[in-house]
mmCIF file of C-alpha atoms in Angstrom:
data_model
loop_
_atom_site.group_PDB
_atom_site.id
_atom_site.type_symbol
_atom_site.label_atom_id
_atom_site.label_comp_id
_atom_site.label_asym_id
_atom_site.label_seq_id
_atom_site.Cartn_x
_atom_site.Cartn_y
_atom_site.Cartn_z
ATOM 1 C CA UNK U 10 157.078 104.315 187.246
ATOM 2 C CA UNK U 11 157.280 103.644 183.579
ATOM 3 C CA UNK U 12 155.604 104.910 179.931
ATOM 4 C CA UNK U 13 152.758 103.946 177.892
ATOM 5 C CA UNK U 14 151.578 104.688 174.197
ATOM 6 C CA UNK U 15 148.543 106.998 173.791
ATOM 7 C CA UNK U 16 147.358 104.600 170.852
ATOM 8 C CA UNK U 17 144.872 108.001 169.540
ATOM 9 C CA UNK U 18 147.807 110.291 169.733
ATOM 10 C CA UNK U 19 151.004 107.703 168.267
ATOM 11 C CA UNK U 20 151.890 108.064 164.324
ATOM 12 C CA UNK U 21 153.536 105.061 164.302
ATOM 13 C CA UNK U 22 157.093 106.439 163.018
ATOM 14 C CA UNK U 23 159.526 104.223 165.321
ATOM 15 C CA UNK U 24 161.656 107.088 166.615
ATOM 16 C CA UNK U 25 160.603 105.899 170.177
ATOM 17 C CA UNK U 26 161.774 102.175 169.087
ATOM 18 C CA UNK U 27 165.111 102.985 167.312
ATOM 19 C CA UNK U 28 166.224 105.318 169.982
ATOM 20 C CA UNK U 29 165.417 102.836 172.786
ATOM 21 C CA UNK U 30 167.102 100.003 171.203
ATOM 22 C CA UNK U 31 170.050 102.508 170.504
ATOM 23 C CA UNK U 32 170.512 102.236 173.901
ATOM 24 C CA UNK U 33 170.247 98.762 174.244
ATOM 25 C CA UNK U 34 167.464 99.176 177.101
ATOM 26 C CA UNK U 35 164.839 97.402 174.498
ATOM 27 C CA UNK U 36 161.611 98.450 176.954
ATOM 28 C CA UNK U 37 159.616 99.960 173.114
ATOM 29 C CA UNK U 38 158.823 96.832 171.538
ATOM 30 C CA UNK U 39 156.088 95.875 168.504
ATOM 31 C CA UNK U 40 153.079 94.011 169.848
ATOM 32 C CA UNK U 41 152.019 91.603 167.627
ATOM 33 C CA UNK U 42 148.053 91.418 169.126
ATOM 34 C CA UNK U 43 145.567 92.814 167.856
ATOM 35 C CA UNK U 44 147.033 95.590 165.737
ATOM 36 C CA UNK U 45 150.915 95.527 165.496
ATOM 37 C CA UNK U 46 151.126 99.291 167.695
ATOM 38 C CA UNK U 47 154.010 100.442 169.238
ATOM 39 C CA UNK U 48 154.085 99.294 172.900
ATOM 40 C CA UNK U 49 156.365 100.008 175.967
ATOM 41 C CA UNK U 50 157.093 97.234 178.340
ATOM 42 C CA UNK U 51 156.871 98.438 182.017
ATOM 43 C CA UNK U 52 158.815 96.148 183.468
ATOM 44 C CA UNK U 53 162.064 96.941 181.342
ATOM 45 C CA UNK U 54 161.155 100.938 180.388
ATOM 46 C CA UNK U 55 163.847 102.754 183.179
ATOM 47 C CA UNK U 56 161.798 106.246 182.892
ATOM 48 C CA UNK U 57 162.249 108.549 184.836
ATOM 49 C CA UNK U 58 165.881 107.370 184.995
ATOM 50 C CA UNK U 59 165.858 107.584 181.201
ATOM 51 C CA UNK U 60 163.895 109.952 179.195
ATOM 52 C CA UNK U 61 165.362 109.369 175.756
ATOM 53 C CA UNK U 62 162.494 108.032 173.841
ATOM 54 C CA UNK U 63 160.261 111.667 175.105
ATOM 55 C CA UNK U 64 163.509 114.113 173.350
ATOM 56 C CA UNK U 65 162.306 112.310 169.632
ATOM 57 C CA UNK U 66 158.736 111.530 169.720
ATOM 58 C CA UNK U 67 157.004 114.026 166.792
ATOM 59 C CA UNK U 68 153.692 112.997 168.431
ATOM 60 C CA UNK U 69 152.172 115.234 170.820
ATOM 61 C CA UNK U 70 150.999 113.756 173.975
ATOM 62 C CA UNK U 71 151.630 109.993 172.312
ATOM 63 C CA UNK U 72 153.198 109.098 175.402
ATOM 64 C CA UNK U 73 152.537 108.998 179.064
ATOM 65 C CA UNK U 74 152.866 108.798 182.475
ATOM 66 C CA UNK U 75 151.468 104.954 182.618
ATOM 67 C CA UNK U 76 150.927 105.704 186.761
ATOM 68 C CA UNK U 77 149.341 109.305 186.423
ATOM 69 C CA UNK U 78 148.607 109.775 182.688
ATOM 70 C CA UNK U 79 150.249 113.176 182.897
ATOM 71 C CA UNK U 80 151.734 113.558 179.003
ATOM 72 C CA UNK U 81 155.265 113.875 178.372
ATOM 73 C CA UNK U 82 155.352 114.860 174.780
ATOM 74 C CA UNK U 83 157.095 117.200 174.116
ATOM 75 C CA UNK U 84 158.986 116.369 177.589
ATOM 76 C CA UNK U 85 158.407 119.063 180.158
ATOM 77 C CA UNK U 86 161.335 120.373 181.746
ATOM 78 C CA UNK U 87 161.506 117.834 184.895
ATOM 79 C CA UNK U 88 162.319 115.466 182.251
ATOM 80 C CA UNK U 89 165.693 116.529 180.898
ATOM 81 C CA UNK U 90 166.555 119.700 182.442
ATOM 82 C CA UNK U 91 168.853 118.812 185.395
ATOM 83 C CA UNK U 92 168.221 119.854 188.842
ATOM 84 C CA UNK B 27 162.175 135.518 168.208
ATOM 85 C CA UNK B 28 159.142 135.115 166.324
ATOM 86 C CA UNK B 29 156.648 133.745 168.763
ATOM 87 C CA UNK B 30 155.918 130.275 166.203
ATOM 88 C CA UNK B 31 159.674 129.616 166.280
ATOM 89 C CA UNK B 32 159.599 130.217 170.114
ATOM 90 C CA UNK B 33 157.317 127.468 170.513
ATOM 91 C CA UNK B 34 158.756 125.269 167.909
ATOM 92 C CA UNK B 35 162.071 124.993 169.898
ATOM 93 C CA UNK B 36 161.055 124.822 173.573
ATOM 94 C CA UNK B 37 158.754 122.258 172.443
ATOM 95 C CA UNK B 38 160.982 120.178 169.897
ATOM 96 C CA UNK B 39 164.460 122.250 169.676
ATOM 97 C CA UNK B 40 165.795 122.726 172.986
ATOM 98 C CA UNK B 41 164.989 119.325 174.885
ATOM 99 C CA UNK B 42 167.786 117.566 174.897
ATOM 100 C CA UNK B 43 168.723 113.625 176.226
ATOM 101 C CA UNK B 44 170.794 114.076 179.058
ATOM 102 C CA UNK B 45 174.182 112.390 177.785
ATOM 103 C CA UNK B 46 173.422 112.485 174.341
ATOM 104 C CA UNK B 47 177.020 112.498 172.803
ATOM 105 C CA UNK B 48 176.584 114.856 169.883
ATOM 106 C CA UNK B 49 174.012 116.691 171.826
ATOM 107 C CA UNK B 50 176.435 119.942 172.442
ATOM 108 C CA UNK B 51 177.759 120.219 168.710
ATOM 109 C CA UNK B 52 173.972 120.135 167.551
ATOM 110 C CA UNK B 53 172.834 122.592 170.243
ATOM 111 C CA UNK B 54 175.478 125.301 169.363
ATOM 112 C CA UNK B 55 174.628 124.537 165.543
ATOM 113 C CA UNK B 56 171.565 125.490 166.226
ATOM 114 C CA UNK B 57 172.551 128.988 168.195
ATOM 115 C CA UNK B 58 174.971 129.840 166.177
ATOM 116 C CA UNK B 59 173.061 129.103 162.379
ATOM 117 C CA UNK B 60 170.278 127.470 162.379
ATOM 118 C CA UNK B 61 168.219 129.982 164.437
ATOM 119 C CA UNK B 62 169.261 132.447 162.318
ATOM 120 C CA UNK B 63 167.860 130.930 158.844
ATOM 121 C CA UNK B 64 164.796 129.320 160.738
ATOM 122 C CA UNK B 65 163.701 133.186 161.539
ATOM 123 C CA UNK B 66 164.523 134.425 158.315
ATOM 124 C CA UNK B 67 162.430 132.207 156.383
ATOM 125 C CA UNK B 68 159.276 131.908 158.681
ATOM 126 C CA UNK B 69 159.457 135.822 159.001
ATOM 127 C CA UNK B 70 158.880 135.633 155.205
ATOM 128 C CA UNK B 71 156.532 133.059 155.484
ATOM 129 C CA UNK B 72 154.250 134.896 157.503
ATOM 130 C CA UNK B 73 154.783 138.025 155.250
ATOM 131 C CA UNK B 74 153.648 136.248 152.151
ATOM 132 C CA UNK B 75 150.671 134.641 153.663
ATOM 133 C CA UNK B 76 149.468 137.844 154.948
ATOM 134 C CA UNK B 77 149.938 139.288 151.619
ATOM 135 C CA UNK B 78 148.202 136.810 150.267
ATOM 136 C CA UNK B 79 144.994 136.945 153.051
ATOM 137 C CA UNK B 80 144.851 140.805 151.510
ATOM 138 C CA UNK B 81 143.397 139.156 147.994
ATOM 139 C CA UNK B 82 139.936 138.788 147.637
ATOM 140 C CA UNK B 83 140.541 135.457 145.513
ATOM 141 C CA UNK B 84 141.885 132.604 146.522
ATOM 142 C CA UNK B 85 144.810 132.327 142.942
ATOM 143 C CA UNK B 86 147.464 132.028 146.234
ATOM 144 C CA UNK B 87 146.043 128.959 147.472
ATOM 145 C CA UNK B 88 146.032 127.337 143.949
ATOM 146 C CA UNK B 89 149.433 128.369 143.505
ATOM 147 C CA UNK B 90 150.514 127.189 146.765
ATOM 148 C CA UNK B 91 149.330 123.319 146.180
ATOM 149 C CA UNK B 92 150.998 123.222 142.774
ATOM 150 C CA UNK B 93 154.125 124.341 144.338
ATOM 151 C CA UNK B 94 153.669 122.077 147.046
ATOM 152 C CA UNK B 95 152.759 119.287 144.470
ATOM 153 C CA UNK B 96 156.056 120.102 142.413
ATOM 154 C CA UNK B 97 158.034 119.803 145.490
ATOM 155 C CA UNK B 98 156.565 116.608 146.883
ATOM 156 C CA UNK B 99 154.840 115.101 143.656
ATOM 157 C CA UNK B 100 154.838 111.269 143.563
ATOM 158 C CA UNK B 101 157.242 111.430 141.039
ATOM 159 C CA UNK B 102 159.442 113.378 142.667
ATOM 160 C CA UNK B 103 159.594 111.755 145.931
ATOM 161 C CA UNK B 104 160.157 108.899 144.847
ATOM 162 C CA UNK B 105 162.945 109.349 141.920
ATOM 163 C CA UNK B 106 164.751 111.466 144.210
ATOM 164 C CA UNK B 107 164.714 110.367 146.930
ATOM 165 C CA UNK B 108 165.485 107.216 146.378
ATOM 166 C CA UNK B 109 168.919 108.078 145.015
ATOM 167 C CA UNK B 110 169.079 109.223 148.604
ATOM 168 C CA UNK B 111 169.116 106.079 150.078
ATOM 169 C CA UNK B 112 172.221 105.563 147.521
ATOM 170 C CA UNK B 113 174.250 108.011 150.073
ATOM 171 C CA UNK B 114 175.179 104.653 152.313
ATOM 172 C CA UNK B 115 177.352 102.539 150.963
ATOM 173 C CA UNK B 116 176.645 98.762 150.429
ATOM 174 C CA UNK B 117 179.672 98.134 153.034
ATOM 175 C CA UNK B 118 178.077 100.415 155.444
ATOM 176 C CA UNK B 119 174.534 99.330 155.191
ATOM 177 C CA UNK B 120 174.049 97.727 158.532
ATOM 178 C CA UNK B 121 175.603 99.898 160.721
ATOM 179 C CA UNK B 122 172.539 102.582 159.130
ATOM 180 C CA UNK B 123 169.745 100.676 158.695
ATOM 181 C CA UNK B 124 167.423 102.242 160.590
ATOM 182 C CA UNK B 125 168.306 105.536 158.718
ATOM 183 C CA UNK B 126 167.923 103.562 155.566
ATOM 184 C CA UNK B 127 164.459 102.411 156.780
ATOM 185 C CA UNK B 128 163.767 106.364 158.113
ATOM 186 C CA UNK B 129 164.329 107.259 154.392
ATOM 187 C CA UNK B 130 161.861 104.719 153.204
ATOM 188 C CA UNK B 131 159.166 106.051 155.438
ATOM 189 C CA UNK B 132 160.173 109.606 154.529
ATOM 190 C CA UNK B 133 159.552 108.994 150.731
ATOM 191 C CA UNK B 134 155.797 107.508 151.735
ATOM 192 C CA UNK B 135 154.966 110.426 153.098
ATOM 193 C CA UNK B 136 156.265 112.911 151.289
ATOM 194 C CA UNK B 137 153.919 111.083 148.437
ATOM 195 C CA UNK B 138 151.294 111.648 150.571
ATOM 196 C CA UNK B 139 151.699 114.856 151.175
ATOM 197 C CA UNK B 140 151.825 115.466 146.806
ATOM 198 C CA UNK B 141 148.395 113.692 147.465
ATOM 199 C CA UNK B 142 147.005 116.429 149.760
ATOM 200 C CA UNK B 143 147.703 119.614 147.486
ATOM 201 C CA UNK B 144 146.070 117.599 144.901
ATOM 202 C CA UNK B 145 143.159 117.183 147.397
ATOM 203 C CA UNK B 146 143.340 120.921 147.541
ATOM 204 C CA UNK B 147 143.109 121.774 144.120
ATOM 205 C CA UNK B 148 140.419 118.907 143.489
ATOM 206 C CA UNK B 149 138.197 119.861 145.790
ATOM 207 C CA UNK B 150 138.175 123.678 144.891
ATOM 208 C CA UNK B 151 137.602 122.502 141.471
ATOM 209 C CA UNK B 152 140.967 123.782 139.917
ATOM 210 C CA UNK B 153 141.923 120.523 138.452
ATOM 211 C CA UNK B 154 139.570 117.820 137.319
ATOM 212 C CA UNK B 155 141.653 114.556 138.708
ATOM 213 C CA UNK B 156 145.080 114.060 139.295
ATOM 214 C CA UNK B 157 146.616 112.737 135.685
ATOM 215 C CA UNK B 158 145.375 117.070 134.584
ATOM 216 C CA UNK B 159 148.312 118.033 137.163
ATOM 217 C CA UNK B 160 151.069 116.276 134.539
ATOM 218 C CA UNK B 161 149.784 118.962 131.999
ATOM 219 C CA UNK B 162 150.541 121.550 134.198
ATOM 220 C CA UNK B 163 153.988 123.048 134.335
ATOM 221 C CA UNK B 164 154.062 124.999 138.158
ATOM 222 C CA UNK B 165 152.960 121.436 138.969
ATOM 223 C CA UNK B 166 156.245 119.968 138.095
ATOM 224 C CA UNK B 167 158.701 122.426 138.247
ATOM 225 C CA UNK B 168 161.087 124.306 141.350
ATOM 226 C CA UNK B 169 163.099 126.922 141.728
ATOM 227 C CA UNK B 170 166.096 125.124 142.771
ATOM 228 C CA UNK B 171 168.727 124.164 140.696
ATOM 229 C CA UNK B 172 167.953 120.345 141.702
ATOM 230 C CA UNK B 173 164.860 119.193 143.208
ATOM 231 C CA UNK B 174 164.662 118.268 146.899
ATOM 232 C CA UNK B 175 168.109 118.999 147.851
ATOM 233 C CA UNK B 176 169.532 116.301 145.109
ATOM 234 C CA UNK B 177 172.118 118.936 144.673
ATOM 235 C CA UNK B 178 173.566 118.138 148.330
ATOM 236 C CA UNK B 179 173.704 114.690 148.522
ATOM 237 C CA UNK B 180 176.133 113.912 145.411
ATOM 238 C CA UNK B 181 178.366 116.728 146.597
ATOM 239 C CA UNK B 182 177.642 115.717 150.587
ATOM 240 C CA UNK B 183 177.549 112.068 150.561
ATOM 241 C CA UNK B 184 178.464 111.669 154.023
ATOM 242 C CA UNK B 185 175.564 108.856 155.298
ATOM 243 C CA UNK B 186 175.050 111.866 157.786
ATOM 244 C CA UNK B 187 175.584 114.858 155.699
ATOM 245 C CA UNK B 188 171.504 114.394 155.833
ATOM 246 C CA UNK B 189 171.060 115.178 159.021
ATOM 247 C CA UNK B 190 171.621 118.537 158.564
ATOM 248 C CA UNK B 191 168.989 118.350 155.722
ATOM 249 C CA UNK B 192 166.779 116.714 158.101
ATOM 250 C CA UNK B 193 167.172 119.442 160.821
ATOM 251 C CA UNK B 194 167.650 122.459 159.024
ATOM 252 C CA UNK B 195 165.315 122.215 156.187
ATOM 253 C CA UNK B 196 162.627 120.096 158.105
ATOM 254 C CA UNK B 197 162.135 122.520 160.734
ATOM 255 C CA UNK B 198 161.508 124.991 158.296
ATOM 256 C CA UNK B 199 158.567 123.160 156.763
ATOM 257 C CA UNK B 200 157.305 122.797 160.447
ATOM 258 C CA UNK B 201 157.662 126.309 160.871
ATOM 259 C CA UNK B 202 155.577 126.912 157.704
ATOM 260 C CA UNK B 203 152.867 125.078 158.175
ATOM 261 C CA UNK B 204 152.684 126.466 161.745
ATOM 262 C CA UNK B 205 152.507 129.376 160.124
ATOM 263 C CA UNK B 206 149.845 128.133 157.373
ATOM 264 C CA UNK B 207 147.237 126.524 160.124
ATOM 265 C CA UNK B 208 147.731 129.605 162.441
ATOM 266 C CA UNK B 209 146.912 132.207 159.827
ATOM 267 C CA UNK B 210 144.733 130.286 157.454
ATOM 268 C CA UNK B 211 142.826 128.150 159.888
ATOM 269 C CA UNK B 212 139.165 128.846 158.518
ATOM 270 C CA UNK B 213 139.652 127.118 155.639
ATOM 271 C CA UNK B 214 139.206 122.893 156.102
ATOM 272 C CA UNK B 215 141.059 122.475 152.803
ATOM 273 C CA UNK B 216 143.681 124.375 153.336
ATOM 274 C CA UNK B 217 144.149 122.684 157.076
ATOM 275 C CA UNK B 218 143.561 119.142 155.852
ATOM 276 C CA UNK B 219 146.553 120.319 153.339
ATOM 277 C CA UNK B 220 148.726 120.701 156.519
ATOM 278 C CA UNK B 221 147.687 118.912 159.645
ATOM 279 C CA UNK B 222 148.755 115.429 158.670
ATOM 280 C CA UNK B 223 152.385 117.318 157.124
ATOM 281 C CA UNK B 224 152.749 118.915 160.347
ATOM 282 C CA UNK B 225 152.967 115.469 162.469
ATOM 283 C CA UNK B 226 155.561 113.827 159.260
ATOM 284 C CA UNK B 227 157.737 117.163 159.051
ATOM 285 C CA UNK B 228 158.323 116.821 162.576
ATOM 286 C CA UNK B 229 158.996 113.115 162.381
ATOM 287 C CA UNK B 230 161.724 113.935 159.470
ATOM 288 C CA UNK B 231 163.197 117.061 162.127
ATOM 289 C CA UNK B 232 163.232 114.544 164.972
ATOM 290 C CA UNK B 233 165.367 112.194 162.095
ATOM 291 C CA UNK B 234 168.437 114.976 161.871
ATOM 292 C CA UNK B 235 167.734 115.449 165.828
ATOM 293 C CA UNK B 236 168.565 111.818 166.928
ATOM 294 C CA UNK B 237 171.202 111.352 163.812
ATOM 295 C CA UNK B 238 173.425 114.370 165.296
ATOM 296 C CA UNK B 239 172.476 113.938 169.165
ATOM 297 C CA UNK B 240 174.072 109.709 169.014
ATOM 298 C CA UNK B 241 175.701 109.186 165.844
ATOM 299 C CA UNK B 242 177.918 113.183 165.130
ATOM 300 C CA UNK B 243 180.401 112.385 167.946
ATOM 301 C CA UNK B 244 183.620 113.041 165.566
ATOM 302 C CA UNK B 245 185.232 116.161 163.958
ATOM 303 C CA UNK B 246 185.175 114.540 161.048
ATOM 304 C CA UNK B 247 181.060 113.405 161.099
ATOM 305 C CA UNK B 248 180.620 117.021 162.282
ATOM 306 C CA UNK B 249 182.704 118.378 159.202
ATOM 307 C CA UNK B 250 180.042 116.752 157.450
ATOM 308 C CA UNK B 251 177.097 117.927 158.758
ATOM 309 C CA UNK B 252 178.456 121.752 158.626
ATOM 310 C CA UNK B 253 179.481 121.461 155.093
ATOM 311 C CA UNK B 254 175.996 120.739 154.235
ATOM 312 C CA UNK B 255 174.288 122.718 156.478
ATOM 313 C CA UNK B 256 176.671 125.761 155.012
ATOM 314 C CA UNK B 257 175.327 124.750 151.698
ATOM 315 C CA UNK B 258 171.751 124.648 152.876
ATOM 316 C CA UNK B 259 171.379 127.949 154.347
ATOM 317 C CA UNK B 260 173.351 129.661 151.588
ATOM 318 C CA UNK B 261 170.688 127.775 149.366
ATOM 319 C CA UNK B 262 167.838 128.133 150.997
ATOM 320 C CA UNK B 263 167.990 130.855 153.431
ATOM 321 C CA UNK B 264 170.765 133.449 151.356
ATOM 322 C CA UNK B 265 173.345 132.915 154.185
ATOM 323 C CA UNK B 266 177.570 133.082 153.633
ATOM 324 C CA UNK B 267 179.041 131.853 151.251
ATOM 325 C CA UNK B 268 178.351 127.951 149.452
ATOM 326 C CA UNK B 269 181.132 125.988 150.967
ATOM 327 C CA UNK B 270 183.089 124.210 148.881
ATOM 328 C CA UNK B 271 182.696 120.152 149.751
ATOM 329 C CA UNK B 272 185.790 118.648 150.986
ATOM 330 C CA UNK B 273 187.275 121.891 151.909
ATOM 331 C CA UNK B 274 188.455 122.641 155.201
#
């Protein structure tokens, strides 16, 4: 399972980015075609094993479930509340 | 709890990264102080916009851009908080870039958001353009004894002695304009004044979030961040006493 950008719902601000290269997992990336957005690469994004990017996104429902679509901004419980 | 600041922190307060190192000290900064000046201010909030809703003229919402446009006037953004970025030594510069580049972006929009009071009062027909504004003084004046917390930084000049400015004060503007679209929603001008500040306020909260959740891991980073917060509520919210910086 991995993340994607709701393009109508993302500001842009690069919390997602920082905080993802913070943790050296590097999955948030800029893509440079067509419109320099904020993208997450699915092969290297570790969600649901890491939720960090969701605890810092100001931008609700910018990101989502790529499998389901199901929004995860701000992160529902499942995602950081243990158990 | 009020139910606006309810919602503000199970949506944005209380999530929390699993790991995060300074996660703890932030969440217990939050019980023990923040929670308490958050619900002070939007309580008063609320009262003076319902206060306000009791006038048959709309003088309040006039008042409330120029305010607005005194706090986050181009000219003020961008004077002060520039000096802001000054808070990071040259020495030091890499190791916060990204906050350095977070400060940029935060000085865009709070221009911006000097541009939609002054959207406000243009389209209600209370100013004629932009350049009237200079002439008038509740456009360019605050309360505070230095505009946009200026006063912290040069005592506070921790890199992330900001964080707490971020978080504390930045949640309060969330909380206001919360308040603002909730309680004043029929009027498009007064909405379009807010909805864009609602998304960047956050952003700037979600700035002091991340700053004390991976980077306020030592007593001494957390001094920091107390000292100003201390200053910030006694400021801003009438809380304690105005610690004295350095002092332990």
């Amino acid at each position: 399972m991995s993340l994607k950008v709701d393009h109508a719902r993302c500001t842009q601000c690069r919390m997602c980015y920082i905080v993802c290269r913070e943790l050296d997992i590097n999955a948030v990336y800029v893509a440079l075609d067509p419109l320099h957005r904020i993208e997450i690469d699915l092969n290297a994004c570790t969600y649901p094993g890491c939720t960090a990017c969701l605890m810092y996104c100001p931008a609700e429902g910018s990101i989502v479930e790529a499998a389901t679509g199901r929004s995860v901004v701000p992160p529902p419980p499942d995602a950081w509340q243990a158990g | 709890m009020n139910p606006i600041l309810e919602e503000f922190c199970d949506k944005w307060v209380w999530p929390t990264m699993p790991g995060a190192p300074g996660a703890e000290f932030r969440l217990k900064l939050t019980r023990d102080k923040c929670l308490q000046g958050w619900d002070a201010l939007l309580t008063r909030t609320i009262r003076d916009i319902e206060e306000e809703l009791q006038n048959n003229d709309e003088e309040w919402k006039k008042q409330h851009a120029l305010r607005g446009y005194a706090a986050e006037g181009v000219h003020m953004s961008i004077k002060q908080m520039s000096a802001q970025l000054l808070s990071v030594d040259i020495g030091e510069q890499e190791n916060y870039i990204d906050l350095q580049r977070m400060r940029a972006r935060q000085i865009w929009d709070e221009c911006k958001h000097s541009k939609l009071h002054a959207d406000v009062l243009l389209g209600k027909g209370w100013v004629k353009d932009e350049r009237e504004l200079m002439q008038i003084t509740e456009a360019n004046i605050q309360p505070l004894p230095a505009y946009f917390g200026l006063s912290m930084m040069f005592p506070h000049i921790h890199p992330l002695a900001r964080a707490a400015q971020n978080y504390y004060t930045e949640a309060n503007a969330c909380l206001g304009i919360m308040a603002y679209i909730k309680l004043c929603g029929d009027d498009p001008l007064v909405v379009h004044e807010h909805l864009s500040q609602r998304d960047e306020e956050l952003m700037h909260f979600m700035e002091g979030k991340y700053q004390l959740d991976f980077y306020c891991t030592t007593p001494e980073a957390q001094h920091h961040v107390e000292e100003a917060l201390g200053y910030l509520l006694h400021q801003l919210g009438g809380f304690g006493r105005s610690p004295q910086p350095g002092g332990r």
